[in-house]
mmCIF file of C-alpha atoms and ligand atoms in Angstrom:
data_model
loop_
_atom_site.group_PDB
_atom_site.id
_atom_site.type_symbol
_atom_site.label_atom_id
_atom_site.label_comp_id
_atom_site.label_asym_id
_atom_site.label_seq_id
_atom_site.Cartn_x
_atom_site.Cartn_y
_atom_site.Cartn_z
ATOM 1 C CA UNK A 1 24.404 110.970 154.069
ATOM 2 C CA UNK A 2 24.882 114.550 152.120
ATOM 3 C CA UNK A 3 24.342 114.441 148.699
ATOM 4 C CA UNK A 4 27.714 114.636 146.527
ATOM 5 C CA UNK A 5 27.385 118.735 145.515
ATOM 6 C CA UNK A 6 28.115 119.581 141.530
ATOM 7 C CA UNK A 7 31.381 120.726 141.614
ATOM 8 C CA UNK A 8 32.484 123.975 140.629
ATOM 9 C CA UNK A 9 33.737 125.476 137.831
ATOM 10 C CA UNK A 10 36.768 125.765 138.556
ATOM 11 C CA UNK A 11 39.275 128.587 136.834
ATOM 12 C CA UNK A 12 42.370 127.195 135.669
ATOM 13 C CA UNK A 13 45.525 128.637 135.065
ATOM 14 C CA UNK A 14 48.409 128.152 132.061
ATOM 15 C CA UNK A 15 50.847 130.879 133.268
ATOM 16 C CA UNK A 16 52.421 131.708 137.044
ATOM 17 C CA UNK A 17 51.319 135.165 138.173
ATOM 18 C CA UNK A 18 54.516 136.923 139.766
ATOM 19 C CA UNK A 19 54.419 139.977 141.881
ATOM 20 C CA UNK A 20 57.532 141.258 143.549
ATOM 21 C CA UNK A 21 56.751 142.375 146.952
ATOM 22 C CA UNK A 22 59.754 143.683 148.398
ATOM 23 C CA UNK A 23 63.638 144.603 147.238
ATOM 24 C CA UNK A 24 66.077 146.268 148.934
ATOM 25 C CA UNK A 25 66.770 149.870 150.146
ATOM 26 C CA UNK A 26 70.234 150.875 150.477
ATOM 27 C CA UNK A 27 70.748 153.561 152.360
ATOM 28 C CA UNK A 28 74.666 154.910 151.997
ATOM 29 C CA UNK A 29 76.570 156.078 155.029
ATOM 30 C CA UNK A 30 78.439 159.408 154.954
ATOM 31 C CA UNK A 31 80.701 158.407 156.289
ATOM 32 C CA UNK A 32 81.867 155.397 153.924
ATOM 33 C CA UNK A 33 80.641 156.397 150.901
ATOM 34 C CA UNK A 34 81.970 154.371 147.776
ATOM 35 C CA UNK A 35 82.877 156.040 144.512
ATOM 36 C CA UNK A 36 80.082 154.457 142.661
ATOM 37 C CA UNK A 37 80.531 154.215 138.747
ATOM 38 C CA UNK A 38 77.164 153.502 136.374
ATOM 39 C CA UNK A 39 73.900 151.973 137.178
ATOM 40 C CA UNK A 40 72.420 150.114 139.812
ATOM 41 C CA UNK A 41 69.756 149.223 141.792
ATOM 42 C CA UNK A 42 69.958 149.448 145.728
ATOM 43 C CA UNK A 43 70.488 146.127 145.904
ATOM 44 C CA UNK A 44 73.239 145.883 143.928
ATOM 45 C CA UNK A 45 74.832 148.788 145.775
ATOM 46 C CA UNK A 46 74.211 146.906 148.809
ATOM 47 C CA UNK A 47 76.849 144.039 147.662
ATOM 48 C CA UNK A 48 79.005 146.309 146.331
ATOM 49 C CA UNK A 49 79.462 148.213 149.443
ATOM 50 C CA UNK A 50 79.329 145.123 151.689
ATOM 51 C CA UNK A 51 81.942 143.824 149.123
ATOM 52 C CA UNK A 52 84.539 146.721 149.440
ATOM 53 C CA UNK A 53 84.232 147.139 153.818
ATOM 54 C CA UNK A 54 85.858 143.798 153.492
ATOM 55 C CA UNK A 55 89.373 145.765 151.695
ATOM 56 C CA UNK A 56 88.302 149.186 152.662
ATOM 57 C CA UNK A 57 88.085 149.903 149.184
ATOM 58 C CA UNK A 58 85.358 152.617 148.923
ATOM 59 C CA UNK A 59 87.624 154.572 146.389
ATOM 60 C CA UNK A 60 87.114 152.439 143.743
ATOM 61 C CA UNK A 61 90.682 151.479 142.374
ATOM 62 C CA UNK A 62 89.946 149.722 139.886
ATOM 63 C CA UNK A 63 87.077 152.588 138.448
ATOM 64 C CA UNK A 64 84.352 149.180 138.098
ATOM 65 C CA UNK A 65 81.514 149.670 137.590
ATOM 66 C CA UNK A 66 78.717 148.453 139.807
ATOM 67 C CA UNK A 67 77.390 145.760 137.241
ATOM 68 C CA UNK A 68 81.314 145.324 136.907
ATOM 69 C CA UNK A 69 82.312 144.535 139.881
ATOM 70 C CA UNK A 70 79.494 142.319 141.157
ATOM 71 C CA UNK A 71 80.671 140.398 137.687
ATOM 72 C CA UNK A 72 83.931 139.914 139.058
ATOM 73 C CA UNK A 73 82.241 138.860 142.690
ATOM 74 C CA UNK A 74 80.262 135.720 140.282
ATOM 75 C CA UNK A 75 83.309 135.165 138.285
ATOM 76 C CA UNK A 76 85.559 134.715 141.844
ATOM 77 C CA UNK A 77 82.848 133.348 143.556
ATOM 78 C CA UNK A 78 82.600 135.533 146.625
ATOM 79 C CA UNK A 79 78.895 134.802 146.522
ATOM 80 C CA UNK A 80 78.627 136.003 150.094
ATOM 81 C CA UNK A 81 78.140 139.521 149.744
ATOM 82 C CA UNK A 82 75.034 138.671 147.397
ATOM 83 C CA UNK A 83 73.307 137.153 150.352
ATOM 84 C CA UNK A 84 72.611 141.252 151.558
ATOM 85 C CA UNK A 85 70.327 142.220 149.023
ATOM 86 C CA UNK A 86 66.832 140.010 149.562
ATOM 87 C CA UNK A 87 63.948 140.322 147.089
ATOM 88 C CA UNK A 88 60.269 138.669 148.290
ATOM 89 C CA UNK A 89 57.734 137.612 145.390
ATOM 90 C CA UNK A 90 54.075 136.818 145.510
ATOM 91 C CA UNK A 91 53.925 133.227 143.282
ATOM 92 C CA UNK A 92 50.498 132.763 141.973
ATOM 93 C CA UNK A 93 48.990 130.373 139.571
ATOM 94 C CA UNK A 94 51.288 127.360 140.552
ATOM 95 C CA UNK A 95 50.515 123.764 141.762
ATOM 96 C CA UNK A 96 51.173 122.592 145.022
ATOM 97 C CA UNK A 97 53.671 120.201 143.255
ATOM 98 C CA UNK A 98 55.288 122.532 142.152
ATOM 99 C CA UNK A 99 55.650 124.114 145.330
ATOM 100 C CA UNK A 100 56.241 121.102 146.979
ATOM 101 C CA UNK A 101 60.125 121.017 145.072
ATOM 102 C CA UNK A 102 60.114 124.604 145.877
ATOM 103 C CA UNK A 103 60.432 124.590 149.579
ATOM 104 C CA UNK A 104 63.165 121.951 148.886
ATOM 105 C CA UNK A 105 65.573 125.232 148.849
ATOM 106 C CA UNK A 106 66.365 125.835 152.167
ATOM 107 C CA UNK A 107 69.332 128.039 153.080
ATOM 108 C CA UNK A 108 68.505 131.809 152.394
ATOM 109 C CA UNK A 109 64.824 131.365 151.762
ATOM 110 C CA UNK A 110 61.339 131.955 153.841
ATOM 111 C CA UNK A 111 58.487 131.212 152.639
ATOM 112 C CA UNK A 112 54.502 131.710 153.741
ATOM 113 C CA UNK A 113 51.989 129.287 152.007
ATOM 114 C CA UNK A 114 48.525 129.332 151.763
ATOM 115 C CA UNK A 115 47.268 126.676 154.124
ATOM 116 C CA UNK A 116 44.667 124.149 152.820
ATOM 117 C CA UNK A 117 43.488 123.390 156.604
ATOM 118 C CA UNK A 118 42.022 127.027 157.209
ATOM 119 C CA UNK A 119 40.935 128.052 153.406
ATOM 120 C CA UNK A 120 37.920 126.899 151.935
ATOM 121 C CA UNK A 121 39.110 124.915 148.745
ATOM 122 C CA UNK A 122 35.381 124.612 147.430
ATOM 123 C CA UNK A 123 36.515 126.887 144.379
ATOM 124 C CA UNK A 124 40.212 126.769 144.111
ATOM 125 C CA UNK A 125 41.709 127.114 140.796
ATOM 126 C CA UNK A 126 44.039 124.630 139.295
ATOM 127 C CA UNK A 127 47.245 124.788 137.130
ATOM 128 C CA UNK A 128 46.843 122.884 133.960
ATOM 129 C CA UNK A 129 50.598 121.050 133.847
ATOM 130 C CA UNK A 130 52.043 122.442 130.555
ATOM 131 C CA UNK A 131 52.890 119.021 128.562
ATOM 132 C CA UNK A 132 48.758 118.719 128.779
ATOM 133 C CA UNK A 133 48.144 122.328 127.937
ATOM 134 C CA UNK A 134 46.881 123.206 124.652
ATOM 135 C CA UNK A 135 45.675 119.353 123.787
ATOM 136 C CA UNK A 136 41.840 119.031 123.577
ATOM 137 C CA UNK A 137 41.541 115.300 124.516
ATOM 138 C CA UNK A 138 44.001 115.648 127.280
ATOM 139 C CA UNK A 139 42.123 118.737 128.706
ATOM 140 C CA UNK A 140 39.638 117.345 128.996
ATOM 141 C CA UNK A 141 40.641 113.869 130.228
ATOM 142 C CA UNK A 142 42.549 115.770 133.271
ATOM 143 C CA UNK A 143 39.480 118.509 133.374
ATOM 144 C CA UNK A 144 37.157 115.349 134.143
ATOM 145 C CA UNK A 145 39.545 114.489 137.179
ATOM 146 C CA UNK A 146 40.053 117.809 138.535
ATOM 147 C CA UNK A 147 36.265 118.217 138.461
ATOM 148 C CA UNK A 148 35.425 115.261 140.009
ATOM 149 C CA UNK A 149 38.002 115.975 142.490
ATOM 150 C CA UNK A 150 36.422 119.129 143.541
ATOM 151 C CA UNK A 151 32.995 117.635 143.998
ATOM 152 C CA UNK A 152 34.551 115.215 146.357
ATOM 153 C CA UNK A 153 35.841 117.788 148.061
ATOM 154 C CA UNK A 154 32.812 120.058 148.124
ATOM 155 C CA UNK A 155 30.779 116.912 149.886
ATOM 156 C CA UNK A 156 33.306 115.594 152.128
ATOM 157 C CA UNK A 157 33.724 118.769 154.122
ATOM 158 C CA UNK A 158 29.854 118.970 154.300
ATOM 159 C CA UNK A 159 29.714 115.544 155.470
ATOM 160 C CA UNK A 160 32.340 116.141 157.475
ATOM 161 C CA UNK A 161 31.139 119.025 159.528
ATOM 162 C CA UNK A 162 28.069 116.784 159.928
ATOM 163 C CA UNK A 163 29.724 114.451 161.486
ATOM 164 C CA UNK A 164 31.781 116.606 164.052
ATOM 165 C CA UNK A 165 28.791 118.765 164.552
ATOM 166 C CA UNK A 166 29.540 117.946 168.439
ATOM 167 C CA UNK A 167 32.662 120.106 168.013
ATOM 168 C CA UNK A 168 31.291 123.466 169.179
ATOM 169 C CA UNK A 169 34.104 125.608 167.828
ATOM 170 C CA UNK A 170 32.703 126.158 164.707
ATOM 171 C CA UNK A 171 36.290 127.297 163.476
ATOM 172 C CA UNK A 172 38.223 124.253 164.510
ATOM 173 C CA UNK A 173 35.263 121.824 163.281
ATOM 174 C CA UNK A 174 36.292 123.618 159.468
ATOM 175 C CA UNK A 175 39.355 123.084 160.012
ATOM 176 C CA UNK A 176 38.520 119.488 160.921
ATOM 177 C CA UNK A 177 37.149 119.212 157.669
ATOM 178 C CA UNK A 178 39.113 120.955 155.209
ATOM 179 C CA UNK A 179 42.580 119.503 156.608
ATOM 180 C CA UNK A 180 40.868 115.868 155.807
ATOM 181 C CA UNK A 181 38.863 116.376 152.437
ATOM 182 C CA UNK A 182 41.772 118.373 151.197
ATOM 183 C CA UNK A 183 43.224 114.434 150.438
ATOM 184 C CA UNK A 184 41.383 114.199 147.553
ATOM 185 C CA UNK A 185 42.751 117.754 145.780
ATOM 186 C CA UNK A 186 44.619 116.754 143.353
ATOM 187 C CA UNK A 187 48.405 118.100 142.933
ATOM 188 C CA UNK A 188 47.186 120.433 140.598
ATOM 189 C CA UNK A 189 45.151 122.477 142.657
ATOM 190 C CA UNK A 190 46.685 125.858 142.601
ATOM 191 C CA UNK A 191 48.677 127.927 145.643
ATOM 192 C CA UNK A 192 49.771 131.076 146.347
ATOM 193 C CA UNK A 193 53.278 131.666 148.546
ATOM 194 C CA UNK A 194 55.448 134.039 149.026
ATOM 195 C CA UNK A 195 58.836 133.576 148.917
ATOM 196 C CA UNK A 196 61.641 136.015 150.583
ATOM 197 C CA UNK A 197 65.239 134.761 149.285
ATOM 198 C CA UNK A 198 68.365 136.260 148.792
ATOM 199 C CA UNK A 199 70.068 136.894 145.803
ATOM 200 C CA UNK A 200 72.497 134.254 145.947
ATOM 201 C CA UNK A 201 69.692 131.672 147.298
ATOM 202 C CA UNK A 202 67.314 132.649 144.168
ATOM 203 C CA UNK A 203 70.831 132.121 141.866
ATOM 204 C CA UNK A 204 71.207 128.941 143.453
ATOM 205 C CA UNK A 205 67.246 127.516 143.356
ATOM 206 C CA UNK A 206 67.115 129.039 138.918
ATOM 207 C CA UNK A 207 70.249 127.570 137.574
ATOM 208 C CA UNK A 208 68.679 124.119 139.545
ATOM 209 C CA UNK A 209 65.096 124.942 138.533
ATOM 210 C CA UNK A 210 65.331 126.100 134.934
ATOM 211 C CA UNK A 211 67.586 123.915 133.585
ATOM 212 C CA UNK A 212 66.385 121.072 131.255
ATOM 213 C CA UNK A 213 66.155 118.631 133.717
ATOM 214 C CA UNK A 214 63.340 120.476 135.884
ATOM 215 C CA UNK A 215 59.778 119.590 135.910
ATOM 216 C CA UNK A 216 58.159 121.863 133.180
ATOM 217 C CA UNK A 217 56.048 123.599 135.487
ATOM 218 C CA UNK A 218 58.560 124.601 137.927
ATOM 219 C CA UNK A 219 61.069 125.030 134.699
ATOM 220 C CA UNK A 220 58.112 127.622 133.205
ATOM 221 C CA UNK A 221 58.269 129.812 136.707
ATOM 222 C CA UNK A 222 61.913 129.795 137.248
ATOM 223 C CA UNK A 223 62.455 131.437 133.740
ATOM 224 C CA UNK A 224 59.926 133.808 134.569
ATOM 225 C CA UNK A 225 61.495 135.035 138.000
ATOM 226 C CA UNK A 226 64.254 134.654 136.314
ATOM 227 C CA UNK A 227 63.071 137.517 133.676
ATOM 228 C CA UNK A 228 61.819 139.353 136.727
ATOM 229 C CA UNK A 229 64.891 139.354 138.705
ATOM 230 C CA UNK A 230 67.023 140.676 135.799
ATOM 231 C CA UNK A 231 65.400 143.824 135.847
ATOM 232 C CA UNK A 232 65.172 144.070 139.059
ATOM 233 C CA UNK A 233 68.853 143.413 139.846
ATOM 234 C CA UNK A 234 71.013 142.447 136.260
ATOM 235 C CA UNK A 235 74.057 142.651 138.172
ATOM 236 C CA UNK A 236 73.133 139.218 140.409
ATOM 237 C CA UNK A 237 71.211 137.364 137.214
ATOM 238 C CA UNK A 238 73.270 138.830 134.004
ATOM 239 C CA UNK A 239 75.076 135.260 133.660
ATOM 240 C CA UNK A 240 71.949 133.763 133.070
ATOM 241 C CA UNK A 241 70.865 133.177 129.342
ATOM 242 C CA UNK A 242 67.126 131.865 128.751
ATOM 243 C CA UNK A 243 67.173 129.732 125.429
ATOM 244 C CA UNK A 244 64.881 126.907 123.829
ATOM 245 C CA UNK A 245 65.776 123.784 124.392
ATOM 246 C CA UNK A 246 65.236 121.134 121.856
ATOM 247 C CA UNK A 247 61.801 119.908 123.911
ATOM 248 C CA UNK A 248 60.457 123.580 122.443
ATOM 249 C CA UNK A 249 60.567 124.852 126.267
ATOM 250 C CA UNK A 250 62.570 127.520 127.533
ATOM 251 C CA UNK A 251 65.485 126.821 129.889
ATOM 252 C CA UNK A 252 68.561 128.795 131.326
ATOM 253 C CA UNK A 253 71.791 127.975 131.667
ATOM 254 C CA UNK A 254 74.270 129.955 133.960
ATOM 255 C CA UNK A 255 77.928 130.914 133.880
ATOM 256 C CA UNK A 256 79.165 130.871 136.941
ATOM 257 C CA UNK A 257 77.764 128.001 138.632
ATOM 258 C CA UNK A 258 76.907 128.084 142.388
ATOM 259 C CA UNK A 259 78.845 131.336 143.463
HETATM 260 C C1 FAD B 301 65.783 118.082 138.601
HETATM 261 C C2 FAD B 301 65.606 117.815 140.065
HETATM 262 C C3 FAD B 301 65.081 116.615 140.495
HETATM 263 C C4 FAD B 301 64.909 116.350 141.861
HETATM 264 N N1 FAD B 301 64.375 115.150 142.260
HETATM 265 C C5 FAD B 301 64.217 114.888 143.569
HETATM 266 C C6 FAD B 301 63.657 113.648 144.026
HETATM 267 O O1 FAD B 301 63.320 112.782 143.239
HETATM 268 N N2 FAD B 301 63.507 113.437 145.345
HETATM 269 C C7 FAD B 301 63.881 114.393 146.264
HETATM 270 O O2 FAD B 301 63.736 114.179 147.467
HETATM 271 N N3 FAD B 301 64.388 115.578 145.886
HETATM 272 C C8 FAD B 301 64.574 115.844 144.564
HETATM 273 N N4 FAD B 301 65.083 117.051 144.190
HETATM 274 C C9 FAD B 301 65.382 118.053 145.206
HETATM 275 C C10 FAD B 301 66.881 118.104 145.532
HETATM 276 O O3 FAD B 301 67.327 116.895 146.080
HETATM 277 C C11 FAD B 301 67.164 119.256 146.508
HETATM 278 O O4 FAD B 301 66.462 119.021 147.714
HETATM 279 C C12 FAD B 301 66.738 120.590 145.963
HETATM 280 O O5 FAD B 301 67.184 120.761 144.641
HETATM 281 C C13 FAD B 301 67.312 121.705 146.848
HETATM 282 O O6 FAD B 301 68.705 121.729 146.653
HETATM 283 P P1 FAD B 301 69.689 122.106 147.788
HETATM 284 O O7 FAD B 301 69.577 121.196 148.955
HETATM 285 O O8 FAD B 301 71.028 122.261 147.113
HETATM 286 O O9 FAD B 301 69.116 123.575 148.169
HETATM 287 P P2 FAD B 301 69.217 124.379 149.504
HETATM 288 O O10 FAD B 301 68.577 123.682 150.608
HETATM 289 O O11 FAD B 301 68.665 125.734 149.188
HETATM 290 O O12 FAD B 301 70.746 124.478 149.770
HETATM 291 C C14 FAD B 301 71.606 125.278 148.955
HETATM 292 C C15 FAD B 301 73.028 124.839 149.242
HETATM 293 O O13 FAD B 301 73.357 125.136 150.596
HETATM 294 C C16 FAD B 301 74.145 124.088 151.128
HETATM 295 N N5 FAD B 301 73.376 123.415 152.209
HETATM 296 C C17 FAD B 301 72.054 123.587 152.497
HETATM 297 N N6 FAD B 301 71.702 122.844 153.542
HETATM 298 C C18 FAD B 301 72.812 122.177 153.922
HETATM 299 C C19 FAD B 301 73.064 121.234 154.947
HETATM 300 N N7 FAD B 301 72.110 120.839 155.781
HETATM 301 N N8 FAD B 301 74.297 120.725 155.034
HETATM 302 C C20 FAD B 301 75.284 121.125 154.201
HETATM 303 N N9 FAD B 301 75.105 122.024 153.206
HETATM 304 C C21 FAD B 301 73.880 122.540 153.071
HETATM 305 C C22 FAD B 301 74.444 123.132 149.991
HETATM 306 O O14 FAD B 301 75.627 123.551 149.343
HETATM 307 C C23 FAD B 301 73.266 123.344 149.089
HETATM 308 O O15 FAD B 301 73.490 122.983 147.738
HETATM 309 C C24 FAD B 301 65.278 117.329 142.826
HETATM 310 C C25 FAD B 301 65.803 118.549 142.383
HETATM 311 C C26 FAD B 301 65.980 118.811 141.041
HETATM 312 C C27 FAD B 301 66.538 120.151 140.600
#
């Protein structure tokens, strides 16, 4: 029998990390070109052109602006046309609870996870949930757990490749492993996805996700795509108002639900 190794000290985390990987580039035909009126993003151009092919009305009757007239698509709820612009973000420094709900949102999203089976967990990081952050006693009470955790982990996977040392592909024996002494990780342990959705998916998953009735973790990380979606596109997310709810957390509500 292997010895139970110390566990790690492992880092831990109190805030999502959020890096946007990819947003759209509209690229404006000659031959259709709309009389576009204030700023935008590409994105936003791209639903505002994919808007007006459906009335042919490049010329811009009404003299909106871009931010204008993707206000009027919300307000009508022509949320179609939002589904052309797509924006993909790095999520780091969340649970795999919390992305557990996430991949609940299915239509308009992808999404890549880190997989527990093939990655060595032996030092992962973990998420401390926020209603436990920034309490000594419960720190430490959950530190204790997580710690433990990892030490189980640590010397099951040794034991483990002990065990199926008859398995002479050294890469699927790991795998062996990991995929079984990942059981003990607690929900905590930290992940890393990446998540390609379109606007009106990601409109769709933060009015659900921020609202009051969210987990907090999952609550904390839609308000801050939220924040980073707003500047990348205001035009899809301007409806949105982050405020603090009387638990102290912040929340969102939305105007014009589910366009
Ligand atoms: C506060 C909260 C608590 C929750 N608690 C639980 C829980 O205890 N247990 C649990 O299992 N889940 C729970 N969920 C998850 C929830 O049930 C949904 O799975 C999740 O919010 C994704 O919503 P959705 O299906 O609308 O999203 P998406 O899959 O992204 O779908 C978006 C929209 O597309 C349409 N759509 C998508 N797929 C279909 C389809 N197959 N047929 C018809 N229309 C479709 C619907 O209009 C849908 O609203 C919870 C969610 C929240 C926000």
């Amino acid at each position: 029998m292997t010895a139970a190794a110390p566990a790690a000290t492992s880092r831990l985390y109190y805030e999502p990390k959020i890096s946007v990987l990819a947003r759209p580039v509209f690229a404006a035909p000659d031959h259709l070109d709309v009389n576009w009126i204030g700023e935008s993003s590409d994105g936003e151009r791209l639903a505002e052109f994919a808007g007006r092919l459906c009335y042919m009305s490049q010329h811009n009757p009404a003299s909106r602006s871009t931010r204008d007239y993707l206000e009027n698509i919300k307000k009508q709820g022509h949320g179609s046309v939002l589904e052309h612009a797509n924006y993909s973000l790095l999520l780091e420094g969340i649970s795999r609870s919390l992305t557990h709900e996430l991949v609940r949102h299915r239509a308009g999203f992808a999404y890549s996870q880190l997989s527990q089976r093939y990655v060595d967990e032996s030092e992962a990081c973990f998420v401390v949930p926020p209603a436990i952050a920034g309490d000594d006693a419960l720190e430490g009470a959950w530190r204790t757990q997580i710690d433990a955790a990892q030490g189980a982990y640590v010397a099951l996977v040794a034991q483990l490749m002990e065990r199926y040392g008859w398995v002479t592909d050294k890469v699927h024996r790991r795998k062996m492993a990991r995929e079984a002494a990942r059981g003990v990780l607690p929900n905590s342990t930290e992940t890393k996805i990446v998540v390609t959705g379109n606007a009106r998916a990601w409109r769709t998953m933060l009015e659900l996700r921020s609202s009051e009735g969210a987990e907090l973790e999952i609550r904390r990380l839609a308000v801050a795509v939220l924040r980073v979606l707003q500047q990348e596109a205001p035009g899809f997310f301007s409806d949105f108002e982050i405020y603090v709810a009387d638990d102290r957390r912040e929340a969102a509500r939305i105007s014009y639900h589910k366009v």
